[in-house]
Amino acid sequence: MPDASARVRELNLYRQYFDLVAAGTKTVEVRVKYPHLADLAAGDIVRFRAKGTDETCDVRVKRVTEYPDFEALLDGEGPAGVNPTASRGRQLADIRAIYPPEKEALGALAIEIERLADQ
């Protein structure tokens, strides 16, 4: 159960990534550094929702690290935590298919997560 004092954020995930988070194998979420995520911090709870469904999975944020772009993020974090089922090149292509260059220019966030045990 989430700590009552922790902030809870809701974020959507495509099904393939949601399933990896729910299985506990995806330990780093990649996001653009949007203003609404600027104060995301260790200890916060993120409730991921499988896009287009009511299915959710709660995780605790362990760390948030900022990078100038997705390539630097994958170099710094390594691809295994971001998506253990895809190569670095495939991941970079997939991330850039979701976020166009003008979004990537805002910066990238690596959000280290751990699935909450009670789910």
Short mmCIF file of N, CA and C in Angstrom, two decimals:
data_model
loop_
_atom_site.label_atom_id
_atom_site.label_comp_id
_atom_site.label_asym_id
_atom_site.label_seq_id
_atom_site.Cartn_x
_atom_site.Cartn_y
_atom_site.Cartn_z
N MET A 1 0.85 -1.18 0.00
CA MET A 1 0.00 0.00 0.00
C MET A 1 0.90 1.24 0.00
N PRO A 2 0.57 2.23 -0.83
CA PRO A 2 1.37 3.45 -0.85
C PRO A 2 1.33 4.18 0.49
N ASP A 3 2.45 4.79 0.85
CA ASP A 3 2.56 5.62 2.05
C ASP A 3 1.59 6.79 1.90
N ALA A 4 0.79 7.05 2.91
CA ALA A 4 -0.22 8.10 2.85
C ALA A 4 0.39 9.49 2.64
N SER A 5 1.66 9.67 3.02
CA SER A 5 2.29 10.98 2.88
C SER A 5 2.97 11.16 1.52
N ALA A 6 3.11 10.09 0.75
CA ALA A 6 3.79 10.17 -0.55
C ALA A 6 2.85 10.80 -1.58
N ARG A 7 3.44 11.60 -2.46
CA ARG A 7 2.66 12.15 -3.57
C ARG A 7 2.44 11.06 -4.61
N VAL A 8 1.23 11.03 -5.18
CA VAL A 8 0.91 10.04 -6.21
C VAL A 8 0.70 10.77 -7.53
N ARG A 9 1.44 10.34 -8.55
CA ARG A 9 1.29 10.87 -9.92
C ARG A 9 0.69 9.78 -10.77
N GLU A 10 -0.17 10.14 -11.69
CA GLU A 10 -0.70 9.18 -12.64
C GLU A 10 -0.11 9.44 -14.01
N LEU A 11 0.43 8.40 -14.62
CA LEU A 11 1.02 8.49 -15.96
C LEU A 11 0.54 7.30 -16.79
N ASN A 12 0.29 7.54 -18.06
CA ASN A 12 -0.10 6.47 -18.97
C ASN A 12 1.12 5.78 -19.55
N LEU A 13 0.97 4.49 -19.82
CA LEU A 13 2.02 3.71 -20.47
C LEU A 13 1.38 2.86 -21.57
N TYR A 14 2.09 2.73 -22.68
CA TYR A 14 1.65 1.77 -23.69
C TYR A 14 1.70 0.38 -23.08
N ARG A 15 0.80 -0.49 -23.55
CA ARG A 15 0.65 -1.83 -22.97
C ARG A 15 1.98 -2.58 -22.85
N GLN A 16 2.81 -2.57 -23.89
CA GLN A 16 4.05 -3.35 -23.84
C GLN A 16 4.95 -2.92 -22.69
N TYR A 17 4.98 -1.61 -22.40
CA TYR A 17 5.82 -1.11 -21.31
C TYR A 17 5.14 -1.32 -19.96
N PHE A 18 3.81 -1.17 -19.94
CA PHE A 18 3.06 -1.42 -18.72
C PHE A 18 3.30 -2.85 -18.23
N ASP A 19 3.24 -3.80 -19.15
CA ASP A 19 3.43 -5.21 -18.77
C ASP A 19 4.82 -5.44 -18.18
N LEU A 20 5.84 -4.78 -18.72
CA LEU A 20 7.20 -4.91 -18.18
C LEU A 20 7.30 -4.31 -16.78
N VAL A 21 6.64 -3.17 -16.55
CA VAL A 21 6.63 -2.56 -15.21
C VAL A 21 5.90 -3.48 -14.24
N ALA A 22 4.73 -3.98 -14.65
CA ALA A 22 3.93 -4.84 -13.78
C ALA A 22 4.68 -6.12 -13.42
N ALA A 23 5.51 -6.61 -14.34
CA ALA A 23 6.31 -7.82 -14.09
C ALA A 23 7.55 -7.52 -13.24
N GLY A 24 7.86 -6.24 -13.07
CA GLY A 24 9.03 -5.85 -12.28
C GLY A 24 10.33 -5.89 -13.05
N THR A 25 10.27 -6.08 -14.38
CA THR A 25 11.51 -6.18 -15.16
C THR A 25 11.94 -4.84 -15.76
N LYS A 26 11.03 -3.91 -15.88
CA LYS A 26 11.37 -2.55 -16.34
C LYS A 26 11.58 -1.71 -15.09
N THR A 27 12.80 -1.25 -14.88
CA THR A 27 13.13 -0.53 -13.65
C THR A 27 13.48 0.93 -13.90
N VAL A 28 13.50 1.35 -15.17
CA VAL A 28 13.77 2.74 -15.51
C VAL A 28 12.72 3.21 -16.53
N GLU A 29 11.94 4.19 -16.16
CA GLU A 29 10.97 4.79 -17.08
C GLU A 29 11.60 6.02 -17.71
N VAL A 30 11.37 6.20 -18.99
CA VAL A 30 11.91 7.33 -19.74
C VAL A 30 10.78 8.32 -20.02
N ARG A 31 11.02 9.57 -19.70
CA ARG A 31 10.05 10.63 -19.97
C ARG A 31 10.79 11.87 -20.45
N VAL A 32 10.06 12.68 -21.18
CA VAL A 32 10.56 14.01 -21.53
C VAL A 32 10.46 14.86 -20.27
N LYS A 33 11.36 15.81 -20.13
CA LYS A 33 11.37 16.68 -18.96
C LYS A 33 10.29 17.77 -19.10
N TYR A 34 9.05 17.35 -19.02
CA TYR A 34 7.93 18.28 -19.06
C TYR A 34 7.87 19.05 -17.73
N PRO A 35 7.37 20.28 -17.75
CA PRO A 35 7.27 21.05 -16.50
C PRO A 35 6.51 20.33 -15.39
N HIS A 36 5.46 19.57 -15.73
CA HIS A 36 4.69 18.90 -14.68
C HIS A 36 5.45 17.76 -14.00
N LEU A 37 6.61 17.39 -14.54
CA LEU A 37 7.44 16.35 -13.91
C LEU A 37 8.67 16.93 -13.23
N ALA A 38 8.82 18.24 -13.26
CA ALA A 38 10.03 18.89 -12.73
C ALA A 38 10.27 18.61 -11.25
N ASP A 39 9.22 18.42 -10.49
CA ASP A 39 9.41 18.18 -9.05
C ASP A 39 9.25 16.71 -8.66
N LEU A 40 9.21 15.81 -9.63
CA LEU A 40 9.16 14.38 -9.33
C LEU A 40 10.44 14.01 -8.58
N ALA A 41 10.29 13.25 -7.50
CA ALA A 41 11.44 12.98 -6.64
C ALA A 41 11.36 11.58 -6.04
N ALA A 42 12.50 11.12 -5.55
CA ALA A 42 12.57 9.85 -4.85
C ALA A 42 11.53 9.83 -3.74
N GLY A 43 10.86 8.71 -3.61
CA GLY A 43 9.81 8.55 -2.60
C GLY A 43 8.42 8.76 -3.13
N ASP A 44 8.28 9.49 -4.25
CA ASP A 44 6.97 9.68 -4.86
C ASP A 44 6.45 8.35 -5.37
N ILE A 45 5.14 8.26 -5.49
CA ILE A 45 4.49 7.09 -6.06
C ILE A 45 3.99 7.46 -7.45
N VAL A 46 4.23 6.59 -8.42
CA VAL A 46 3.67 6.77 -9.75
C VAL A 46 2.68 5.64 -9.97
N ARG A 47 1.47 6.01 -10.34
CA ARG A 47 0.45 5.02 -10.70
C ARG A 47 0.40 4.99 -12.22
N PHE A 48 0.97 3.96 -12.78
CA PHE A 48 0.94 3.80 -14.22
C PHE A 48 -0.39 3.19 -14.62
N ARG A 49 -0.96 3.73 -15.67
CA ARG A 49 -2.20 3.19 -16.23
C ARG A 49 -1.91 2.69 -17.63
N ALA A 50 -2.31 1.45 -17.90
CA ALA A 50 -2.17 0.91 -19.26
C ALA A 50 -3.06 1.76 -20.15
N LYS A 51 -2.46 2.39 -21.13
CA LYS A 51 -3.15 3.35 -21.99
C LYS A 51 -4.46 2.76 -22.53
N GLY A 52 -5.54 3.50 -22.33
CA GLY A 52 -6.85 3.10 -22.82
C GLY A 52 -7.59 2.10 -21.95
N THR A 53 -7.06 1.83 -20.74
CA THR A 53 -7.70 0.87 -19.83
C THR A 53 -7.80 1.48 -18.43
N ASP A 54 -8.40 0.71 -17.53
CA ASP A 54 -8.44 1.10 -16.12
C ASP A 54 -7.38 0.34 -15.30
N GLU A 55 -6.58 -0.47 -15.97
CA GLU A 55 -5.57 -1.28 -15.29
C GLU A 55 -4.42 -0.39 -14.82
N THR A 56 -4.04 -0.53 -13.54
CA THR A 56 -2.98 0.29 -12.98
C THR A 56 -1.93 -0.56 -12.28
N CYS A 57 -0.77 0.07 -12.10
CA CYS A 57 0.34 -0.55 -11.37
C CYS A 57 1.08 0.58 -10.66
N ASP A 58 1.21 0.47 -9.35
CA ASP A 58 1.89 1.50 -8.57
C ASP A 58 3.35 1.15 -8.37
N VAL A 59 4.20 2.18 -8.51
CA VAL A 59 5.63 2.03 -8.28
C VAL A 59 6.11 3.18 -7.40
N ARG A 60 7.22 2.95 -6.72
CA ARG A 60 7.87 4.00 -5.95
C ARG A 60 9.06 4.50 -6.74
N VAL A 61 9.23 5.82 -6.78
CA VAL A 61 10.37 6.42 -7.45
C VAL A 61 11.58 6.29 -6.54
N LYS A 62 12.65 5.68 -7.06
CA LYS A 62 13.89 5.55 -6.30
C LYS A 62 14.85 6.69 -6.61
N ARG A 63 14.81 7.18 -7.86
CA ARG A 63 15.76 8.20 -8.30
C ARG A 63 15.24 8.81 -9.58
N VAL A 64 15.53 10.10 -9.77
CA VAL A 64 15.23 10.79 -11.03
C VAL A 64 16.53 11.44 -11.50
N THR A 65 16.95 11.11 -12.73
CA THR A 65 18.19 11.66 -13.28
C THR A 65 17.87 12.32 -14.61
N GLU A 66 18.38 13.53 -14.78
CA GLU A 66 18.14 14.30 -16.00
C GLU A 66 19.29 14.10 -16.98
N TYR A 67 18.93 13.99 -18.25
CA TYR A 67 19.90 13.86 -19.34
C TYR A 67 19.53 14.85 -20.44
N PRO A 68 20.50 15.26 -21.27
CA PRO A 68 20.20 16.21 -22.34
C PRO A 68 19.36 15.62 -23.46
N ASP A 69 19.46 14.29 -23.66
CA ASP A 69 18.69 13.65 -24.73
C ASP A 69 18.60 12.15 -24.45
N PHE A 70 17.88 11.44 -25.33
CA PHE A 70 17.65 10.02 -25.12
C PHE A 70 18.91 9.17 -25.30
N GLU A 71 19.78 9.57 -26.21
CA GLU A 71 21.03 8.82 -26.39
C GLU A 71 21.87 8.87 -25.11
N ALA A 72 22.01 10.05 -24.53
CA ALA A 72 22.77 10.19 -23.29
C ALA A 72 22.11 9.39 -22.17
N LEU A 73 20.79 9.36 -22.14
CA LEU A 73 20.07 8.60 -21.12
C LEU A 73 20.38 7.11 -21.26
N LEU A 74 20.28 6.58 -22.47
CA LEU A 74 20.56 5.16 -22.65
C LEU A 74 22.02 4.84 -22.36
N ASP A 75 22.93 5.75 -22.69
CA ASP A 75 24.34 5.55 -22.36
C ASP A 75 24.55 5.55 -20.85
N GLY A 76 23.88 6.44 -20.16
CA GLY A 76 24.05 6.57 -18.71
C GLY A 76 23.36 5.49 -17.90
N GLU A 77 22.20 5.07 -18.36
CA GLU A 77 21.40 4.09 -17.61
C GLU A 77 21.64 2.66 -18.07
N GLY A 78 22.05 2.51 -19.32
CA GLY A 78 22.11 1.17 -19.91
C GLY A 78 20.71 0.76 -20.36
N PRO A 79 20.61 0.00 -21.43
CA PRO A 79 19.29 -0.33 -21.96
C PRO A 79 18.51 -1.38 -21.18
N ALA A 80 19.17 -2.20 -20.37
CA ALA A 80 18.49 -3.32 -19.72
C ALA A 80 17.35 -2.90 -18.79
N GLY A 81 17.53 -1.81 -18.05
CA GLY A 81 16.48 -1.37 -17.14
C GLY A 81 15.33 -0.67 -17.84
N VAL A 82 15.62 -0.08 -18.99
CA VAL A 82 14.60 0.65 -19.74
C VAL A 82 13.66 -0.32 -20.45
N ASN A 83 14.22 -1.30 -21.12
CA ASN A 83 13.41 -2.32 -21.79
C ASN A 83 14.28 -3.56 -21.98
N PRO A 84 14.16 -4.53 -21.09
CA PRO A 84 15.02 -5.71 -21.15
C PRO A 84 14.76 -6.60 -22.37
N THR A 85 13.74 -6.29 -23.15
CA THR A 85 13.40 -7.12 -24.30
C THR A 85 13.88 -6.54 -25.63
N ALA A 86 14.55 -5.38 -25.61
CA ALA A 86 14.93 -4.72 -26.86
C ALA A 86 16.37 -4.22 -26.80
N SER A 87 17.01 -4.19 -27.95
CA SER A 87 18.37 -3.67 -28.06
C SER A 87 18.37 -2.16 -27.84
N ARG A 88 19.55 -1.61 -27.59
CA ARG A 88 19.68 -0.16 -27.42
C ARG A 88 19.17 0.58 -28.65
N GLY A 89 19.56 0.12 -29.84
CA GLY A 89 19.13 0.77 -31.08
C GLY A 89 17.62 0.74 -31.26
N ARG A 90 17.01 -0.39 -30.95
CA ARG A 90 15.55 -0.52 -31.05
C ARG A 90 14.88 0.42 -30.05
N GLN A 91 15.43 0.48 -28.82
CA GLN A 91 14.85 1.35 -27.80
C GLN A 91 14.91 2.81 -28.22
N LEU A 92 16.05 3.23 -28.75
CA LEU A 92 16.19 4.62 -29.17
C LEU A 92 15.17 4.94 -30.26
N ALA A 93 15.02 4.04 -31.22
CA ALA A 93 14.03 4.25 -32.29
C ALA A 93 12.61 4.29 -31.73
N ASP A 94 12.30 3.39 -30.79
CA ASP A 94 10.96 3.36 -30.20
C ASP A 94 10.66 4.62 -29.39
N ILE A 95 11.63 5.07 -28.60
CA ILE A 95 11.44 6.28 -27.80
C ILE A 95 11.23 7.49 -28.70
N ARG A 96 12.02 7.56 -29.75
CA ARG A 96 11.90 8.70 -30.67
C ARG A 96 10.64 8.63 -31.51
N ALA A 97 10.05 7.46 -31.65
CA ALA A 97 8.76 7.34 -32.33
C ALA A 97 7.64 7.91 -31.44
N ILE A 98 7.83 7.84 -30.14
CA ILE A 98 6.85 8.38 -29.19
C ILE A 98 7.05 9.89 -29.02
N TYR A 99 8.30 10.31 -28.88
CA TYR A 99 8.62 11.71 -28.63
C TYR A 99 9.37 12.31 -29.82
N PRO A 100 8.78 13.27 -30.52
CA PRO A 100 9.46 13.91 -31.65
C PRO A 100 10.62 14.79 -31.17
N PRO A 101 11.49 15.23 -32.11
CA PRO A 101 12.69 16.00 -31.74
C PRO A 101 12.42 17.22 -30.87
N GLU A 102 11.33 17.93 -31.11
CA GLU A 102 11.05 19.13 -30.30
C GLU A 102 10.74 18.78 -28.84
N LYS A 103 10.22 17.58 -28.60
CA LYS A 103 9.99 17.13 -27.21
C LYS A 103 11.32 16.68 -26.59
N GLU A 104 12.12 15.94 -27.35
CA GLU A 104 13.41 15.49 -26.84
C GLU A 104 14.29 16.67 -26.47
N ALA A 105 14.15 17.78 -27.20
CA ALA A 105 14.94 18.98 -26.93
C ALA A 105 14.67 19.56 -25.54
N LEU A 106 13.56 19.18 -24.91
CA LEU A 106 13.25 19.64 -23.55
C LEU A 106 14.14 18.95 -22.52
N GLY A 107 14.77 17.85 -22.91
CA GLY A 107 15.58 17.05 -21.99
C GLY A 107 14.87 15.74 -21.70
N ALA A 108 15.61 14.80 -21.15
CA ALA A 108 15.08 13.47 -20.86
C ALA A 108 15.26 13.16 -19.38
N LEU A 109 14.28 12.45 -18.84
CA LEU A 109 14.34 12.00 -17.45
C LEU A 109 14.41 10.48 -17.40
N ALA A 110 15.33 9.97 -16.62
CA ALA A 110 15.36 8.55 -16.29
C ALA A 110 14.79 8.44 -14.88
N ILE A 111 13.68 7.74 -14.77
CA ILE A 111 13.01 7.60 -13.48
C ILE A 111 13.18 6.15 -13.03
N GLU A 112 14.07 5.95 -12.06
CA GLU A 112 14.27 4.60 -11.54
C GLU A 112 13.11 4.26 -10.63
N ILE A 113 12.51 3.10 -10.85
CA ILE A 113 11.29 2.72 -10.13
C ILE A 113 11.43 1.34 -9.53
N GLU A 114 10.60 1.10 -8.51
CA GLU A 114 10.45 -0.24 -7.98
C GLU A 114 8.97 -0.50 -7.78
N ARG A 115 8.53 -1.63 -8.24
CA ARG A 115 7.12 -1.98 -8.14
C ARG A 115 6.76 -2.17 -6.68
N LEU A 116 5.62 -1.66 -6.28
CA LEU A 116 5.18 -1.84 -4.90
C LEU A 116 4.73 -3.29 -4.70
N ALA A 117 5.10 -3.86 -3.61
CA ALA A 117 4.97 -5.29 -3.38
C ALA A 117 3.53 -5.79 -3.20
N ASP A 118 2.60 -4.93 -2.84
CA ASP A 118 1.26 -5.40 -2.50
C ASP A 118 0.33 -5.53 -3.69
N GLN A 119 0.86 -5.55 -4.90
CA GLN A 119 -0.03 -5.63 -6.06
C GLN A 119 -0.04 -7.01 -6.64
#
